[in-house]
């Protein structure tokens, strides 16, 4: 069983255990000892099953069971034991009609106690999560105590000593809350001792403000300057079908103007804000720009407010497919359309050959669009023509792509070339939020059995996104001349349509794709810094407000300790997902090398990514070389999750920010 399956089973077992014990208690309280006795063995078995779940989960890692092992299971075990000793024999007597009343507190309350103990474990897991602390322990016990006393009062009145009991429990609860609200550590040194840290601090010359870490103003010798001006404004745009949607746009269009350059060029983008009231910035997703150009409001710059502007400059040092988006109120801003693509061609191949399409996928009021197409994009491509499709996921959740009609190669992931990408067909490509895949192939020379020679890109196994068709003259030799033209003109998938088949195609695993090779830095070398991020949901303060937050190590932005690194460090980050949602993890300013997923290292080409999906129950370990000094965001790229607290900073020693810092957008 998978870890996420076990996590779900554990929740279910806890809930059923609670119900069963509360049921026996209720039966006893209403003087039905036989019914209580009938449920009792089930309740015991459920409690044991719950404990078995925890044992099975523990094998996946301590992060998944910590609060269960330390708090929930001992509490449940103890309560079940008490119930068995106190209530069990008395229930048997009562059922035999002896003069023992089943409704006495000494019978009823232990049964309820076991029920509330099971429920308390559920409450800890769902509301408090990871890590287990004194605070979460006290709060769980307070919940248990309150529930027990209240039910005592209801089921077996009158109760002596209820008041002092309640006061004691409330005191426990208050202490737990107080501990939870106490300010925690401001930074995480990643296992480096304080003295070592201090030595670095002292050795470091003067502090460098992040605002001084800017790009150059001239290109490299062989490059040129690529100037763009992007004006952010609210607007109404027309999708390809003619449908109008209200959007936040760059230059009145969605996606914003594509930014293209050749390696070595200087990219200069002047951002203006016409009327986006909440402000706007530009973040170059996946591009390792100098920190001062990174576009994080409150950290590297202030948000650009209406009437203001900001100029970004950076060298096009990485060839590949990237994208840009606003980082101020980014969940709403990106959703509304403040994004575009950034493609840098290698210096060795500055011009495109054949068909080269950049296809950002986005969801607009429930519609899936590629670029601004809410209908299939029609593109002519002659047989034998090279094709490159650059898929960009600008949404908050993954999309699954499938290509029909030709084998192809996954040439690049997040802008990084895959080494010897093998030819694949009939596979699904799961593209994490924020990520990019480059697909390459040549248009088929032979017509397929269906006789159409078409290549189609299917999104989420149901939407035809792109149709590449040979020119009509080429296709006409093989079949009735009008058919190709007809299919091409019909926006909805035809009868030979794609919807039928791709859903059953297996998913390509990027960790097992391409040829292994030695990465440029030794990932097995002892890391200078090690960080662990345990992702979950729970009660926490998000920007000063209590919320059911998306948490990292039990905390939410901006209270999650800042990760500190020193330039030159080899840094390892472990990301554990013990929640129920996928978290596309994204570090700014660096691409990370994947070391392992669930303890298993990749078997294919070294996998460099800037965003990786940590699915429920998964544990990823990644490494990077700290070679881009600055202050960086490290966050979930489901931007709604980032908004709900799942974001933190990674800061180099000696770099400071003049901005308030407590805003990640
Ligand atoms: Cu594309 Cu901080 O994000
Ligand atoms: Cu997330």
Coordinates of N, CA and C in Angstrom, one line a residue, residues 249-432:
X249 N -3.6 41.8 -17.8 CA -2.8 41.6 -19.0 C -1.5 42.3 -18.9
X250 N -0.5 41.8 -19.7 CA 0.7 42.6 -20.1 C 0.4 43.0 -21.5
X251 N 0.5 44.3 -21.8 CA 0.2 44.9 -23.1 C -1.1 44.4 -23.7
X252 N -2.1 44.3 -22.8 CA -3.4 44.0 -23.3 C -3.6 42.5 -23.8
X253 N -2.6 41.7 -23.6 CA -2.8 40.3 -24.1 C -2.5 39.3 -23.0
X254 N -3.1 38.1 -23.2 CA -2.8 37.0 -22.3 C -2.6 35.8 -23.2
X255 N -1.5 35.1 -23.1 CA -0.3 35.4 -22.2 C 0.3 36.7 -22.6
X256 N 1.2 37.2 -21.8 CA 1.9 38.4 -22.1 C 2.8 38.2 -23.3
X257 N 3.4 39.2 -23.9 CA 4.3 39.1 -25.0 C 5.4 38.0 -24.7
X258 N 5.6 37.1 -25.7 CA 6.7 36.1 -25.5 C 8.0 36.8 -25.5
X259 N 8.8 36.5 -24.6 CA 10.2 37.1 -24.6 C 11.1 36.1 -25.1
X260 N 11.9 36.5 -26.2 CA 12.8 35.5 -26.8 C 14.2 36.1 -26.9
X261 N 15.2 35.3 -26.7 CA 16.6 35.8 -26.8 C 17.5 34.7 -27.2
X262 N 18.7 35.0 -27.5 CA 19.7 34.0 -27.8 C 20.7 34.1 -26.6
X263 N 21.3 32.9 -26.3 CA 22.3 32.9 -25.2 C 23.3 34.0 -25.4
X264 N 23.6 34.7 -24.3 CA 24.6 35.8 -24.4 C 24.0 37.1 -24.6
X265 N 22.7 37.2 -25.0 CA 22.0 38.5 -25.1 C 21.7 39.0 -23.7
X266 N 21.5 40.3 -23.7 CA 21.0 41.0 -22.5 C 19.5 41.2 -22.6
X267 N 18.8 40.7 -21.7 CA 17.3 40.9 -21.7 C 17.0 42.1 -20.8
X268 N 16.3 43.1 -21.4 CA 16.0 44.3 -20.6 C 14.5 44.5 -20.7
X269 N 13.8 44.4 -19.6 CA 12.3 44.5 -19.6 C 11.9 45.6 -18.7
X270 N 11.2 46.6 -19.3 CA 10.7 47.7 -18.5 C 9.2 47.4 -18.1
X271 N 9.0 47.2 -16.9 CA 7.6 46.9 -16.4 C 6.9 48.1 -16.0
X272 N 5.7 48.4 -16.5 CA 4.9 49.5 -16.1 C 3.6 49.0 -15.5
X273 N 3.1 49.6 -14.5 CA 1.8 49.2 -14.0 C 0.8 50.3 -14.3
X274 N -0.2 50.0 -15.2 CA -1.2 51.0 -15.5 C -2.3 51.1 -14.4
X275 N -2.9 49.9 -14.1 CA -4.0 50.0 -13.1 C -4.2 48.7 -12.3
X276 N -3.2 48.0 -12.1 CA -3.3 46.8 -11.2 C -3.2 47.3 -9.8
X277 N -4.3 47.5 -9.1 CA -4.3 48.1 -7.8 C -3.4 47.5 -6.8
X278 N -3.3 46.1 -6.8 CA -2.6 45.4 -5.8 C -1.1 45.5 -6.1
X279 N -0.7 46.0 -7.2 CA 0.7 46.0 -7.6 C 1.2 44.8 -8.4
X280 N 2.3 44.9 -9.0 CA 2.8 43.9 -9.9 C 4.3 43.8 -9.8
X281 N 4.9 42.7 -10.1 CA 6.3 42.5 -10.3 C 6.5 41.5 -11.4
X282 N 7.8 41.3 -11.8 CA 8.1 40.2 -12.8 C 9.1 39.3 -12.1
X283 N 8.7 38.0 -12.1 CA 9.6 37.0 -11.6 C 9.9 36.1 -12.8
X284 N 11.2 35.7 -12.9 CA 11.6 34.9 -14.1 C 11.7 33.5 -13.6
X285 N 10.7 32.8 -13.8 CA 10.5 31.4 -13.2 C 11.5 30.5 -13.8
X286 N 12.4 29.9 -13.0 CA 13.4 29.0 -13.5 C 14.7 29.6 -14.0
X287 N 14.7 30.9 -14.1 CA 15.9 31.6 -14.6 C 16.7 32.1 -13.4
X288 N 18.0 31.7 -13.4 CA 18.8 32.1 -12.2 C 19.4 33.5 -12.4
X289 N 18.5 34.4 -12.3 CA 18.9 35.8 -12.4 C 19.6 36.3 -11.1
X290 N 20.3 37.4 -11.2 CA 20.8 38.0 -9.9 C 19.6 38.3 -9.0
X291 N 19.8 38.2 -7.7 CA 18.7 38.2 -6.8 C 17.9 39.5 -6.9
X292 N 18.6 40.6 -7.2 CA 17.9 41.9 -7.2 C 17.0 42.0 -8.4
X293 N 17.1 41.1 -9.4 CA 16.2 41.1 -10.5 C 15.0 40.1 -10.4
X294 N 15.0 39.4 -9.2 CA 14.1 38.3 -9.1 C 12.6 38.6 -8.9
X295 N 12.3 39.9 -8.7 CA 10.9 40.3 -8.7 C 10.1 39.8 -7.5
X296 N 10.6 39.7 -6.3 CA 9.8 39.2 -5.2 C 9.5 40.5 -4.3
X297 N 8.3 40.9 -4.3 CA 7.9 42.1 -3.5 C 8.2 41.9 -2.0
X298 N 8.7 42.9 -1.4 CA 9.0 42.9 0.0 C 10.3 42.2 0.3
X299 N 11.0 41.6 -0.7 CA 12.2 40.9 -0.4 C 13.3 41.5 -1.4
X300 N 13.0 41.6 -2.7 CA 14.1 42.1 -3.6 C 13.7 43.4 -4.2
X301 N 12.4 43.8 -4.0 CA 12.0 45.1 -4.5 C 10.6 45.4 -3.8
X302 N 10.1 46.6 -4.0 CA 8.7 46.9 -3.7 C 7.9 46.6 -4.9
X303 N 6.6 46.2 -4.6 CA 5.7 46.0 -5.7 C 5.6 47.3 -6.5
X304 N 5.4 47.1 -7.8 CA 5.3 48.3 -8.7 C 3.8 48.6 -8.7
X305 N 3.5 49.8 -8.2 CA 2.1 50.2 -8.0 C 1.7 51.0 -9.3
X306 N 0.4 51.2 -9.4 CA -0.1 51.9 -10.6 C 0.6 53.3 -10.8
X307 N 1.1 53.5 -12.0 CA 1.8 54.7 -12.4 C 3.3 54.5 -12.2
X308 N 3.8 53.4 -11.6 CA 5.2 53.2 -11.4 C 5.8 52.3 -12.4
X309 N 7.1 52.2 -12.4 CA 7.8 51.2 -13.3 C 9.1 50.7 -12.6
X310 N 9.6 49.6 -13.2 CA 10.8 49.0 -12.7 C 11.4 48.3 -13.9
X311 N 12.8 48.5 -14.0 CA 13.5 47.9 -15.2 C 14.3 46.7 -14.7
X312 N 14.1 45.5 -15.4 CA 14.8 44.3 -15.1 C 15.8 44.1 -16.2
X313 N 17.0 43.7 -15.7 CA 18.1 43.4 -16.7 C 18.8 42.1 -16.3
X314 N 19.0 41.2 -17.2 CA 19.8 40.0 -16.9 C 20.3 39.4 -18.1
X315 N 21.4 38.7 -18.0 CA 22.0 38.0 -19.2 C 21.3 36.7 -19.4
X316 N 21.1 36.4 -20.7 CA 20.5 35.2 -21.1 C 21.6 34.1 -21.1
X317 N 21.8 33.5 -19.9 CA 22.8 32.6 -19.7 C 22.3 31.1 -19.9
X318 N 21.0 30.9 -19.7 CA 20.5 29.5 -19.8 C 19.6 29.4 -21.0
X319 N 20.0 28.5 -21.9 CA 19.1 28.2 -23.0 C 18.0 27.4 -22.6
X320 N 16.8 27.5 -23.2 CA 15.7 26.7 -22.8 C 14.4 27.4 -22.7
X321 N 13.4 26.7 -22.1 CA 12.0 27.2 -22.0 C 11.8 27.6 -20.5
X322 N 11.4 28.8 -20.4 CA 11.1 29.4 -19.0 C 9.8 30.2 -19.1
X323 N 9.5 30.8 -18.0 CA 8.3 31.7 -18.1 C 8.5 32.8 -17.1
X324 N 7.7 33.8 -17.2 CA 7.7 34.9 -16.2 C 6.3 35.1 -15.7
X325 N 6.2 35.7 -14.5 CA 4.9 36.0 -13.9 C 5.0 37.0 -12.8
X326 N 3.9 37.6 -12.5 CA 3.9 38.5 -11.4 C 4.1 37.8 -10.1
X327 N 4.7 38.4 -9.1 CA 4.9 37.7 -7.8 C 4.2 38.5 -6.7
X328 N 3.5 39.5 -7.1 CA 2.7 40.2 -6.1 C 1.2 39.7 -6.2
X329 N 0.6 39.4 -5.0 CA -0.6 38.6 -5.0 C -0.6 37.6 -6.1
X330 N 0.4 36.8 -6.1 CA 0.7 36.0 -7.3 C -0.4 35.0 -7.6
X331 N -1.1 34.5 -6.6 CA -2.2 33.5 -6.9 C -3.2 34.1 -7.8
X332 N -3.7 35.2 -7.4 CA -4.8 35.9 -8.2 C -4.2 36.5 -9.5
X333 N -3.0 37.1 -9.3 CA -2.4 37.8 -10.5 C -2.1 36.8 -11.6
X334 N -1.5 35.7 -11.3 CA -1.2 34.7 -12.4 C -2.5 34.1 -12.9
X335 N -3.4 33.8 -12.0 CA -4.6 33.2 -12.5 C -5.3 34.1 -13.4
X336 N -5.3 35.4 -13.2 CA -6.0 36.4 -14.0 C -5.2 36.7 -15.3
X337 N -4.0 36.2 -15.4 CA -3.3 36.4 -16.7 C -1.9 37.1 -16.7
X338 N -1.4 37.5 -15.6 CA -0.1 38.2 -15.6 C 1.0 37.2 -15.7
X339 N 1.2 36.6 -16.9 CA 2.3 35.7 -17.1 C 2.6 35.7 -18.6
X340 N 3.8 35.1 -18.9 CA 4.1 35.0 -20.3 C 5.3 34.0 -20.4
X341 N 5.8 33.7 -21.6 CA 6.9 32.8 -21.8 C 8.2 33.4 -22.1
X342 N 9.3 32.8 -21.7 CA 10.6 33.2 -21.9 C 11.4 32.1 -22.6
X343 N 11.8 32.3 -23.8 CA 12.5 31.2 -24.5 C 13.9 31.7 -24.9
X344 N 14.9 31.0 -24.5 CA 16.3 31.4 -24.9 C 16.9 30.3 -25.8
X345 N 17.3 30.7 -27.0 CA 17.9 29.7 -27.9 C 19.4 29.6 -27.7
X346 N 19.9 28.4 -27.9 CA 21.3 28.2 -27.7 C 22.1 29.1 -28.8
X347 N 23.3 29.6 -28.4 CA 24.1 30.3 -29.3 C 24.5 29.5 -30.6
X348 N 24.5 28.2 -30.4 CA 24.9 27.3 -31.5 C 23.8 27.1 -32.5
X349 N 22.5 27.4 -32.0 CA 21.4 27.2 -33.0 C 20.4 28.4 -32.7
X350 N 20.9 29.6 -33.1 CA 20.1 30.8 -32.8 C 18.8 30.9 -33.5
X351 N 18.6 30.2 -34.6 CA 17.4 30.3 -35.4 C 16.6 29.0 -35.3
X352 N 15.3 29.2 -35.4 CA 14.4 28.0 -35.4 C 14.4 27.3 -36.7
X353 N 14.4 26.0 -36.7 CA 14.2 25.2 -37.9 C 12.8 24.6 -37.7
X354 N 12.1 24.4 -38.8 CA 10.8 23.7 -38.7 C 9.8 24.5 -37.8
X355 N 9.1 23.7 -37.0 CA 8.1 24.2 -36.2 C 8.6 24.3 -34.8
X356 N 8.5 25.4 -34.2 CA 8.9 25.6 -32.8 C 7.8 26.3 -32.0
X357 N 7.0 25.6 -31.3 CA 5.8 26.3 -30.6 C 6.0 26.3 -29.1
X358 N 5.7 27.4 -28.5 CA 5.7 27.5 -27.1 C 4.2 27.6 -26.6
X359 N 3.9 26.6 -25.8 CA 2.5 26.4 -25.5 C 2.2 26.4 -24.0
X360 N 2.0 27.6 -23.4 CA 1.6 27.7 -22.0 C 0.2 27.3 -21.8
X361 N 0.0 26.3 -20.9 CA -1.4 25.9 -20.6 C -1.8 26.6 -19.3
X362 N -3.1 27.0 -19.4 CA -3.6 27.8 -18.3 C -5.1 27.6 -18.2
X363 N -5.7 27.8 -17.0 CA -7.1 27.7 -16.9 C -7.8 29.0 -16.7
X364 N -8.7 29.4 -17.6 CA -9.4 30.6 -17.5 C -10.9 30.3 -17.2
X365 N -11.4 30.8 -16.1 CA -12.8 30.5 -15.7 C -13.2 29.1 -16.2
X366 N -12.4 28.1 -15.7 CA -12.8 26.8 -16.0 C -12.4 26.2 -17.3
X367 N -12.0 27.1 -18.2 CA -11.6 26.6 -19.6 C -10.1 26.4 -19.6
X368 N -9.7 25.3 -20.2 CA -8.2 25.1 -20.4 C -7.8 25.7 -21.7
X369 N -6.8 26.6 -21.7 CA -6.4 27.2 -22.9 C -4.9 26.9 -23.1
X370 N -4.5 26.9 -24.4 CA -3.0 26.8 -24.7 C -2.8 28.2 -25.4
X371 N -1.9 28.9 -24.8 CA -1.7 30.3 -25.3 C -3.1 31.0 -25.0
X372 N -3.7 31.5 -26.1 CA -5.0 32.1 -26.0 C -6.0 31.3 -26.7
X373 N -5.7 30.0 -27.0 CA -6.6 29.2 -27.7 C -7.5 28.3 -26.8
X374 N -8.8 28.5 -26.9 CA -9.7 27.6 -26.2 C -10.2 26.6 -27.2
X375 N -9.7 26.5 -28.4 CA -10.0 25.5 -29.4 C -8.6 24.9 -29.8
X376 N -8.7 23.8 -30.5 CA -7.4 23.2 -30.9 C -6.6 24.2 -31.8
X377 N -5.3 24.3 -31.6 CA -4.5 25.1 -32.5 C -4.2 24.3 -33.7
X378 N -4.5 24.9 -34.9 CA -4.2 24.2 -36.2 C -2.9 24.7 -36.7
X379 N -2.0 23.7 -37.0 CA -0.7 24.1 -37.5 C -0.3 23.1 -38.7
X380 N 0.1 23.7 -39.8 CA 0.6 22.9 -40.9 C 2.1 22.5 -40.6
X381 N 2.4 21.3 -40.9 CA 3.8 20.8 -40.8 C 4.0 19.7 -41.8
X382 N 5.0 19.9 -42.7 CA 5.2 19.0 -43.8 C 5.9 17.7 -43.2
X383 N 5.6 16.6 -43.8 CA 6.3 15.3 -43.4 C 7.8 15.5 -43.4
X384 N 8.4 15.0 -42.3 CA 9.9 15.1 -42.2 C 10.4 16.4 -41.5
X385 N 9.4 17.3 -41.2 CA 9.8 18.6 -40.6 C 10.1 18.4 -39.1
X386 N 11.2 19.0 -38.7 CA 11.5 18.9 -37.2 C 10.5 19.8 -36.4
X387 N 10.0 19.3 -35.3 CA 9.1 20.0 -34.5 C 9.6 20.0 -33.0
X388 N 9.4 21.2 -32.4 CA 9.7 21.3 -31.0 C 8.5 21.9 -30.3
X389 N 7.9 21.2 -29.3 CA 6.8 21.8 -28.6 C 7.3 22.1 -27.2
X390 N 7.1 23.3 -26.8 CA 7.5 23.7 -25.4 C 6.3 23.9 -24.6
X391 N 6.1 22.9 -23.7 CA 4.9 22.9 -22.8 C 5.2 23.6 -21.5
X392 N 4.4 24.6 -21.2 CA 4.6 25.3 -19.9 C 3.4 25.2 -19.1
X393 N 3.5 24.8 -17.9 CA 2.3 24.7 -17.0 C 2.2 26.0 -16.1
X394 N 1.3 26.9 -16.5 CA 1.2 28.1 -15.7 C 0.1 28.1 -14.7
X395 N -0.5 26.9 -14.5 CA -1.6 26.7 -13.5 C -1.0 26.3 -12.1
X396 N -2.0 26.0 -11.2 CA -1.6 25.7 -9.9 C -1.5 24.2 -9.6
X397 N -2.1 23.4 -10.6 CA -2.1 21.9 -10.4 C -1.5 21.3 -11.7
X398 N -1.1 20.0 -11.6 CA -0.4 19.4 -12.8 C -1.4 19.2 -13.9
X399 N -0.8 19.2 -15.1 CA -1.6 18.8 -16.3 C -0.9 17.6 -16.9
X400 N -1.7 16.7 -17.5 CA -1.2 15.5 -18.2 C -1.3 15.7 -19.7
X401 N -0.2 15.6 -20.4 CA -0.1 15.7 -21.8 C 0.1 14.4 -22.5
X402 N -0.4 14.2 -23.7 CA -0.2 13.0 -24.4 C -0.1 13.4 -25.9
X403 N 0.9 12.8 -26.6 CA 1.1 13.1 -28.0 C 0.7 11.9 -28.8
X404 N -0.2 12.1 -29.8 CA -0.6 10.9 -30.6 C 0.0 11.1 -32.0
X405 N 0.2 10.0 -32.7 CA 0.5 10.1 -34.1 C 2.0 10.0 -34.4
X406 N 2.9 10.1 -33.4 CA 4.3 10.0 -33.7 C 5.0 9.7 -32.4
X407 N 6.1 8.9 -32.5 CA 7.0 8.8 -31.3 C 7.8 10.1 -31.2
X408 N 8.3 10.4 -30.0 CA 8.9 11.7 -29.7 C 9.9 11.5 -28.6
X409 N 10.7 12.6 -28.4 CA 11.6 12.6 -27.2 C 11.3 13.7 -26.3
X410 N 11.5 13.5 -25.0 CA 11.4 14.6 -24.1 C 12.8 15.2 -23.9
X411 N 13.0 16.2 -24.7 CA 14.4 16.7 -24.9 C 14.9 17.6 -23.7
X412 N 14.0 18.3 -23.0 CA 14.4 19.1 -21.9 C 13.3 19.2 -20.9
X413 N 13.7 19.2 -19.6 CA 12.8 19.4 -18.5 C 13.2 20.6 -17.8
X414 N 12.3 21.5 -17.6 CA 12.6 22.8 -16.9 C 13.8 23.5 -17.5
X415 N 13.9 23.5 -18.9 CA 14.9 24.2 -19.6 C 16.3 23.4 -19.6
X416 N 16.4 22.3 -18.9 CA 17.6 21.6 -18.8 C 17.6 20.4 -19.8
X417 N 18.6 20.3 -20.6 CA 18.6 19.2 -21.6 C 18.7 17.8 -20.9
X418 N 17.9 16.9 -21.4 CA 18.0 15.5 -20.9 C 19.1 14.8 -21.7
X419 N 19.9 14.0 -21.0 CA 21.0 13.4 -21.8 C 20.4 12.1 -22.4
X420 N 20.7 12.0 -23.7 CA 20.2 10.9 -24.6 C 18.7 10.5 -24.3
X421 N 17.8 11.5 -24.5 CA 16.4 11.1 -24.3 C 15.9 10.1 -25.3
X422 N 15.4 9.0 -24.8 CA 15.0 7.9 -25.6 C 13.6 8.2 -26.3
X423 N 13.4 7.5 -27.4 CA 12.1 7.8 -28.1 C 11.0 7.1 -27.3
X424 N 9.9 7.8 -27.1 CA 8.7 7.2 -26.4 C 7.5 7.5 -27.3
X425 N 6.5 6.6 -27.0 CA 5.2 6.9 -27.5 C 4.2 6.2 -26.6
X426 N 2.9 6.7 -26.7 CA 1.9 6.2 -25.9 C 2.2 6.2 -24.4
X427 N 2.7 7.4 -24.0 CA 2.9 7.6 -22.6 C 2.2 8.9 -22.2
X428 N 1.9 9.1 -20.9 CA 1.3 10.3 -20.5 C 2.4 11.1 -19.8
X429 N 2.4 12.4 -20.0 CA 3.5 13.3 -19.5 C 2.8 14.2 -18.4
X430 N 3.2 14.0 -17.2 CA 2.6 14.8 -16.1 C 3.5 16.0 -15.8
X431 N 3.0 17.1 -16.1 CA 3.8 18.3 -16.0 C 3.3 19.1 -14.7
X432 N 4.3 19.1 -13.8 CA 3.9 19.8 -12.5 C 3.6 21.3 -12.8

